[in-house]
mmCIF file of C-alpha atoms and ligand atoms in Angstrom:
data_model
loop_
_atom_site.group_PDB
_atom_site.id
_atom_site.type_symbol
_atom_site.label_atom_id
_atom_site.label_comp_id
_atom_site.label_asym_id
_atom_site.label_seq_id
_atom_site.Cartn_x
_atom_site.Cartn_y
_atom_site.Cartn_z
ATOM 1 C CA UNK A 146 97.947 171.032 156.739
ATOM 2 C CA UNK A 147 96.408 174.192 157.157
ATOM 3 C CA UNK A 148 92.519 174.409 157.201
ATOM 4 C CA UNK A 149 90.436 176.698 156.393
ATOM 5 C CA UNK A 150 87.690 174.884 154.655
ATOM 6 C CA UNK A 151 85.519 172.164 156.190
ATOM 7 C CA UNK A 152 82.111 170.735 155.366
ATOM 8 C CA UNK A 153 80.360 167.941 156.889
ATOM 9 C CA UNK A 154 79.394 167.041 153.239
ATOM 10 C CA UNK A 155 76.990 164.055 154.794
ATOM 11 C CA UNK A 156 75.672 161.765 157.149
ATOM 12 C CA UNK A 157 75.389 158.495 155.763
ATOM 13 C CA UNK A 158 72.828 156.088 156.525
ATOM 14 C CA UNK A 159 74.064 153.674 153.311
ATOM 15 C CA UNK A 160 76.498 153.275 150.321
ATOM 16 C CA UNK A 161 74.373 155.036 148.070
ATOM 17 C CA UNK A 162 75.029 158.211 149.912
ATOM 18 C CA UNK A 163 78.683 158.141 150.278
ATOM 19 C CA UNK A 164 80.539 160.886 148.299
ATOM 20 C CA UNK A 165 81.065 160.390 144.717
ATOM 21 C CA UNK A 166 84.882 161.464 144.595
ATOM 22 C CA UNK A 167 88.674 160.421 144.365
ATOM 23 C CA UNK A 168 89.371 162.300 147.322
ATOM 24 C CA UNK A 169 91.599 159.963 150.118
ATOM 25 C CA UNK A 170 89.426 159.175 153.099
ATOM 26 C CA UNK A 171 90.585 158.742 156.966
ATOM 27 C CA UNK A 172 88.269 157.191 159.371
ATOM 28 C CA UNK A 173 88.523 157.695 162.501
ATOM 29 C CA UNK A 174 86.883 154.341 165.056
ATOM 30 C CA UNK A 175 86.739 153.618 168.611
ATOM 31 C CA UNK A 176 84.232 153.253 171.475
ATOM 32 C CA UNK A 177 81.391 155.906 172.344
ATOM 33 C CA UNK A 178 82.787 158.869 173.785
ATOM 34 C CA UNK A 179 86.598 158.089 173.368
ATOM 35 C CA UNK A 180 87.153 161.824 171.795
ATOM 36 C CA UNK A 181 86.583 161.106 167.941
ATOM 37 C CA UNK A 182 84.371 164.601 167.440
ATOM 38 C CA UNK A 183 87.163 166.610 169.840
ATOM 39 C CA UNK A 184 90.133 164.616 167.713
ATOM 40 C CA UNK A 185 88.571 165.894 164.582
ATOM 41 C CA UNK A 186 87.852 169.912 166.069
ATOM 42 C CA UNK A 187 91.397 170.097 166.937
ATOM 43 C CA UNK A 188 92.405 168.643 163.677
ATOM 44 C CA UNK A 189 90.223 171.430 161.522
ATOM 45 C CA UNK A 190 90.664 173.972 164.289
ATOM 46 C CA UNK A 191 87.087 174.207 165.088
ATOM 47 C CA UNK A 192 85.794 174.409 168.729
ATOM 48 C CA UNK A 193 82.887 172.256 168.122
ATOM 49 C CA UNK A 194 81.755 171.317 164.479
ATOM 50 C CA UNK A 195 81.760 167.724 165.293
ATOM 51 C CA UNK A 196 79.474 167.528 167.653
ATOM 52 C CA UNK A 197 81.190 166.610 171.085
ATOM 53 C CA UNK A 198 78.356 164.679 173.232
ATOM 54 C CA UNK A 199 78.519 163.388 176.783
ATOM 55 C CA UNK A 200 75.713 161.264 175.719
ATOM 56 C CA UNK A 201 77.394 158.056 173.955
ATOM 57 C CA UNK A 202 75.966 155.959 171.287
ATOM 58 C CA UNK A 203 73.507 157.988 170.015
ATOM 59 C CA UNK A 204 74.615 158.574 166.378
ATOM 60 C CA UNK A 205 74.293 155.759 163.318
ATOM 61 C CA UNK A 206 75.972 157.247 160.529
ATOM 62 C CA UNK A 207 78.821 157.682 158.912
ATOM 63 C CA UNK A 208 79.983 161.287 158.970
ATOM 64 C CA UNK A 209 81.906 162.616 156.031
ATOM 65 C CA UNK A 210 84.071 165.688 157.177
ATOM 66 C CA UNK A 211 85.588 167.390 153.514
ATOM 67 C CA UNK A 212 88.681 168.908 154.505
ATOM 68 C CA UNK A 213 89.860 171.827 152.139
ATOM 69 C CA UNK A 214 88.795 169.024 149.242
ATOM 70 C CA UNK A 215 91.918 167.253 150.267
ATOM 71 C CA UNK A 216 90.728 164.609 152.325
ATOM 72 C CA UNK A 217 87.346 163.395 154.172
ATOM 73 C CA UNK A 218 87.723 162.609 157.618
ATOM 74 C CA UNK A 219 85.140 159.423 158.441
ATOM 75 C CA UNK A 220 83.750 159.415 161.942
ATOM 76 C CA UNK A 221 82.686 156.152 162.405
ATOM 77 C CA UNK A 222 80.222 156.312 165.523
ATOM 78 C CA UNK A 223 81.334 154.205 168.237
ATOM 79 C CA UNK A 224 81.228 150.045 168.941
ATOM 80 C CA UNK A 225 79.915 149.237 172.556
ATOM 81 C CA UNK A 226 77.323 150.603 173.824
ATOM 82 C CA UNK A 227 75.293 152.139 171.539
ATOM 83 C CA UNK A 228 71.816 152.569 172.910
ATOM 84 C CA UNK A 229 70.099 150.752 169.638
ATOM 85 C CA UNK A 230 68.376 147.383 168.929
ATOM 86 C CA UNK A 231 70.152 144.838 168.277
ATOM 87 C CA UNK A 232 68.687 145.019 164.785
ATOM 88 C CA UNK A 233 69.904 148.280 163.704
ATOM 89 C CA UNK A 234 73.272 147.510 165.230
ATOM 90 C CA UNK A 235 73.718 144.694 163.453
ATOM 91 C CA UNK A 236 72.322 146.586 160.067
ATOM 92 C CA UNK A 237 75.174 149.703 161.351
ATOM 93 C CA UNK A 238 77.842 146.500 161.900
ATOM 94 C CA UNK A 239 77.314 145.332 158.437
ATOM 95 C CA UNK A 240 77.566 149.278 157.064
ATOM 96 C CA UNK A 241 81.009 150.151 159.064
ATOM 97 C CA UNK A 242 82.591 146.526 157.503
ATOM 98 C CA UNK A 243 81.558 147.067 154.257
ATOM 99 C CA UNK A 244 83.323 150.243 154.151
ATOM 100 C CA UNK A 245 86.115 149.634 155.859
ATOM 101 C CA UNK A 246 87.107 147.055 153.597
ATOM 102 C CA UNK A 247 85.839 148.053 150.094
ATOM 103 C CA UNK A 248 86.058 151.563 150.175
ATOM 104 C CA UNK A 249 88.667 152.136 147.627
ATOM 105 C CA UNK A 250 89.389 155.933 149.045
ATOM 106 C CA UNK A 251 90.268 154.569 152.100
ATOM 107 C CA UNK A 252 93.535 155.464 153.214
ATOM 108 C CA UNK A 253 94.330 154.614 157.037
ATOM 109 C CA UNK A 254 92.260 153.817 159.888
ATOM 110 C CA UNK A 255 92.906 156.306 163.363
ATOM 111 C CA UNK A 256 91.442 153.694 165.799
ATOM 112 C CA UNK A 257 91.354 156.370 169.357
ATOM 113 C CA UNK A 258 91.648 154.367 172.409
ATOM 114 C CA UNK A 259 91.498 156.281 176.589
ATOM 115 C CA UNK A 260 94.602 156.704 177.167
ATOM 116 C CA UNK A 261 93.789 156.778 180.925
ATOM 117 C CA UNK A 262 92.670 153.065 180.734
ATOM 118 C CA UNK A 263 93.688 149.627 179.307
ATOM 119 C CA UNK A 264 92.103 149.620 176.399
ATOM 120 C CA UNK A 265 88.727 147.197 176.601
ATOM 121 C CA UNK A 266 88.061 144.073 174.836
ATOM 122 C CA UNK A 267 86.196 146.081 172.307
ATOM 123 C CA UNK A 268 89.235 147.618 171.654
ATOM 124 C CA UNK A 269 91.261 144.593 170.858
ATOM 125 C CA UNK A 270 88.574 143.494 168.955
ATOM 126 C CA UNK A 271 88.769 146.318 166.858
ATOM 127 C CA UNK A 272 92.158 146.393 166.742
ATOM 128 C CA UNK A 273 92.745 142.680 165.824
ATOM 129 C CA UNK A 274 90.217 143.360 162.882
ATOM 130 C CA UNK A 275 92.038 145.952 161.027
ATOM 131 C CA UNK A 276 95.399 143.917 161.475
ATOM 132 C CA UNK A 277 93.085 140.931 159.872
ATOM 133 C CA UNK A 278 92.298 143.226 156.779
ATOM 134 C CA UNK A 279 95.975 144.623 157.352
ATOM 135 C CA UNK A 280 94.024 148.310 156.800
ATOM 136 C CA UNK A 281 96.769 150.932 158.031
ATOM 137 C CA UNK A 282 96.377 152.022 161.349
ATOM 138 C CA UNK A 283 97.340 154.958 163.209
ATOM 139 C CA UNK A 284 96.385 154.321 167.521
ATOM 140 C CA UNK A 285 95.673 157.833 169.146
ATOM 141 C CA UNK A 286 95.681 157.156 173.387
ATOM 142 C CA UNK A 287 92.973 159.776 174.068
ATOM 143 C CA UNK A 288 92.539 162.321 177.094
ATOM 144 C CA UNK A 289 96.238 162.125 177.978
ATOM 145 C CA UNK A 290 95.747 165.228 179.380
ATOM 146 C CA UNK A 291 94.036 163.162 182.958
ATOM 147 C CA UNK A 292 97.451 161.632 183.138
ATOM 148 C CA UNK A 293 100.239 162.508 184.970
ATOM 149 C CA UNK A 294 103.227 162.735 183.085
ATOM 150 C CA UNK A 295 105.259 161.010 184.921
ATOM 151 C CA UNK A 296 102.632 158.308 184.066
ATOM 152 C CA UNK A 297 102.385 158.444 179.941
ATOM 153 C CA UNK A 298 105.200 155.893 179.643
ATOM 154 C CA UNK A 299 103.687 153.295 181.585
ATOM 155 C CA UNK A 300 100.470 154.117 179.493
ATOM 156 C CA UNK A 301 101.838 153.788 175.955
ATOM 157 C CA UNK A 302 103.403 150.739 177.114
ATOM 158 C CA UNK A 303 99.884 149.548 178.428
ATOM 159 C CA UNK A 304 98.627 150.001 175.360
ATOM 160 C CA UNK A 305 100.938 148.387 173.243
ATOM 161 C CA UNK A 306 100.713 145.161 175.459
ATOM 162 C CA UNK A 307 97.077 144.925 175.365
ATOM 163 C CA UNK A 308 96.712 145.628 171.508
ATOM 164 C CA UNK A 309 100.126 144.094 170.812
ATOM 165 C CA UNK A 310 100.512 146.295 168.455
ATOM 166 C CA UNK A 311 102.976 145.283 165.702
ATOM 167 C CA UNK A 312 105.201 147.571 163.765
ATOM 168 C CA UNK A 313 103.274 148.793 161.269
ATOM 169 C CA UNK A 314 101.323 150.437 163.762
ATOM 170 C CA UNK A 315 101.999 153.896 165.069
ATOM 171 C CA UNK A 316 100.869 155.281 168.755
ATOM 172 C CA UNK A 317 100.549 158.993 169.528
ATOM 173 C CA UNK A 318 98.879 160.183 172.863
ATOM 174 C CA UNK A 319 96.577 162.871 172.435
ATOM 175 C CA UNK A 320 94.789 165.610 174.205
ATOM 176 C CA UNK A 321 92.170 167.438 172.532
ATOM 177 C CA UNK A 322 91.871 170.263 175.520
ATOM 178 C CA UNK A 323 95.848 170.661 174.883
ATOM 179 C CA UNK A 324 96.394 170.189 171.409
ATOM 180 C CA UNK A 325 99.483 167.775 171.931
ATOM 181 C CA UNK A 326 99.790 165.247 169.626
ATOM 182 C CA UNK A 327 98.260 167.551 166.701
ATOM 183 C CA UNK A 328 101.078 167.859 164.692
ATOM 184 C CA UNK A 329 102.299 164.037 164.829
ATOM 185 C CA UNK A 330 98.563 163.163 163.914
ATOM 186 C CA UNK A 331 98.186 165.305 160.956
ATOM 187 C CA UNK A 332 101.829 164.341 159.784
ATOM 188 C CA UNK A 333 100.450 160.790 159.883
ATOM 189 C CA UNK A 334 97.408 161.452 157.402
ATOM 190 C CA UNK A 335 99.615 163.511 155.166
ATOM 191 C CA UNK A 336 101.532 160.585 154.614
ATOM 192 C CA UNK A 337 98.685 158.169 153.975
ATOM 193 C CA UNK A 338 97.016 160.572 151.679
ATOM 194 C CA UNK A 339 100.571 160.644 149.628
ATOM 195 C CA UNK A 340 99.815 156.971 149.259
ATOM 196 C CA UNK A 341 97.560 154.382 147.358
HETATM 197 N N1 GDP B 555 90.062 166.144 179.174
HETATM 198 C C1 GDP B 555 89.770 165.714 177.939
HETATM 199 N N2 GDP B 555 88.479 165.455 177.586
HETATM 200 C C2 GDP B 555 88.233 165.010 176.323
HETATM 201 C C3 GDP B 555 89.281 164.805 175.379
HETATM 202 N N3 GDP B 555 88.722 164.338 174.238
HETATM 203 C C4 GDP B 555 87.397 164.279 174.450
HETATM 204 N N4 GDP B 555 87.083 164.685 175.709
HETATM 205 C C5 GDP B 555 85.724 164.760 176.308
HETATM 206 O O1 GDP B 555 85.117 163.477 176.253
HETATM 207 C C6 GDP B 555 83.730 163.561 175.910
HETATM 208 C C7 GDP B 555 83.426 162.783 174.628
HETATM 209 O O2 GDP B 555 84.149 163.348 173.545
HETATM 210 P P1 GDP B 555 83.655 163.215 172.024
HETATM 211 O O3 GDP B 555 84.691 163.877 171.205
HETATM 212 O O4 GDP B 555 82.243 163.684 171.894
HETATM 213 O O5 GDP B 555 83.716 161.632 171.840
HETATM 214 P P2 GDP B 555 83.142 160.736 170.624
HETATM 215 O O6 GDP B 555 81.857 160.146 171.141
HETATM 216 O O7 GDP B 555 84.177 159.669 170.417
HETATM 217 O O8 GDP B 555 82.965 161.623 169.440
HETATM 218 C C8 GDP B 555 83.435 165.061 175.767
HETATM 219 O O9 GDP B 555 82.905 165.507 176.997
HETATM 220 C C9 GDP B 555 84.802 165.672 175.488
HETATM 221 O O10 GDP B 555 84.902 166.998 175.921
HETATM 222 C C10 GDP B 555 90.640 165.080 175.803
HETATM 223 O O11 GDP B 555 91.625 164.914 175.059
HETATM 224 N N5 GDP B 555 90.810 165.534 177.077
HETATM 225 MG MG1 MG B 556 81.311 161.979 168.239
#
């Protein structure tokens, strides 16, 4: 798609304050850090309106991105470490589960995983929930660009052994500092928006 248009329309800290439209959603999950923010620049073209942080765990909200009215991107702050009583985590855990499986705009999960790495138990925790509420998931391998290439098919098979991903799920490696995987990424949301 091509963007022109994006506005962090808001920062959610409960339902009440989610956008009031028809417009398909995306939301993008995985651990502190990963590259959601960078995923999402590279997807608007932006060098840095999602804020890219070296300093995980630090954000409790949901961030609605509107992209040219077309679609809200959903950066869903990061499971593991976030530096937060157990309290409010528990209060945030509650938040991302309710909308991840009554949000009626919700199209497709992108659930970003290091693609240097196995992914963690976190990971396949993650991973085993959306199968369990069958939402449909797209896996972006993250920071491919640290890997040698003679390394990325041992990776993506890494990957798909320690999710065991099943075929309804689709794997792209990404690197936000090269752009690769752009194109396959945004094909991937066009099609979920398309669909109900
Ligand atoms: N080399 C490289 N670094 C990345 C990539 N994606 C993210 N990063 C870096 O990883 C750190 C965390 O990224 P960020 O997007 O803020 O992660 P978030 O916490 O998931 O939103 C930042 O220092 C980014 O510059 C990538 O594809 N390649
Ligand atoms: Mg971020």
């Amino acid at each position: 798609m091509e963007v022109n248009n994006v506005d962090l329309t808001i920062s959610a800290v409960s339902e009440e304050q989610y956008p009031q439209t028809e417009i398909p959603e995306i939301a993008l999950v995985g651990r502190s850090n990963v590259g959601k923010s960078s995923l999402t620049n590279v997807l608007i073209n932006r060098r840095n309106y999602a804020h890219t942080s070296s300093q995980p765990g630090k954000t409790q909200t949901l961030n609605f991105y509107n992209v040219e009215d077309k679609v809200y991107f959903v950066d869903v702050p990061g499971y593991g470490y976030a530096k937060v009583s157990k309290k409010e985590r528990e209060r945030f855990g509650k938040m991302i589960e309710q909308y991840l499986t009554q949000r009626e705009q919700l199209r497709g999960v992108i659930q970003l995983v290091d693609a240097r790495h196995a992914p963690t138990p976190d990971d396949v925790n993650m991973y085993n929930w959306l199968r369990y509420y069958n939402l449909p998931t797209l896996i972006v391998g993250t920071k491919i660009d640290k890997v040698k290439r003679s390394a990325w098919n041992r990776q993506l098979s890494t990957i798909k052994k320690t999710l065991k991903i099943d075929n309804t799920t689709s794997l792209i490696l990404f690197s936000a500092t090269e752009k690769k995987g752009k194109d396959d990424v945004w094909r991937w949301i066009e099609e979920r928006m398309g669909n109900n």
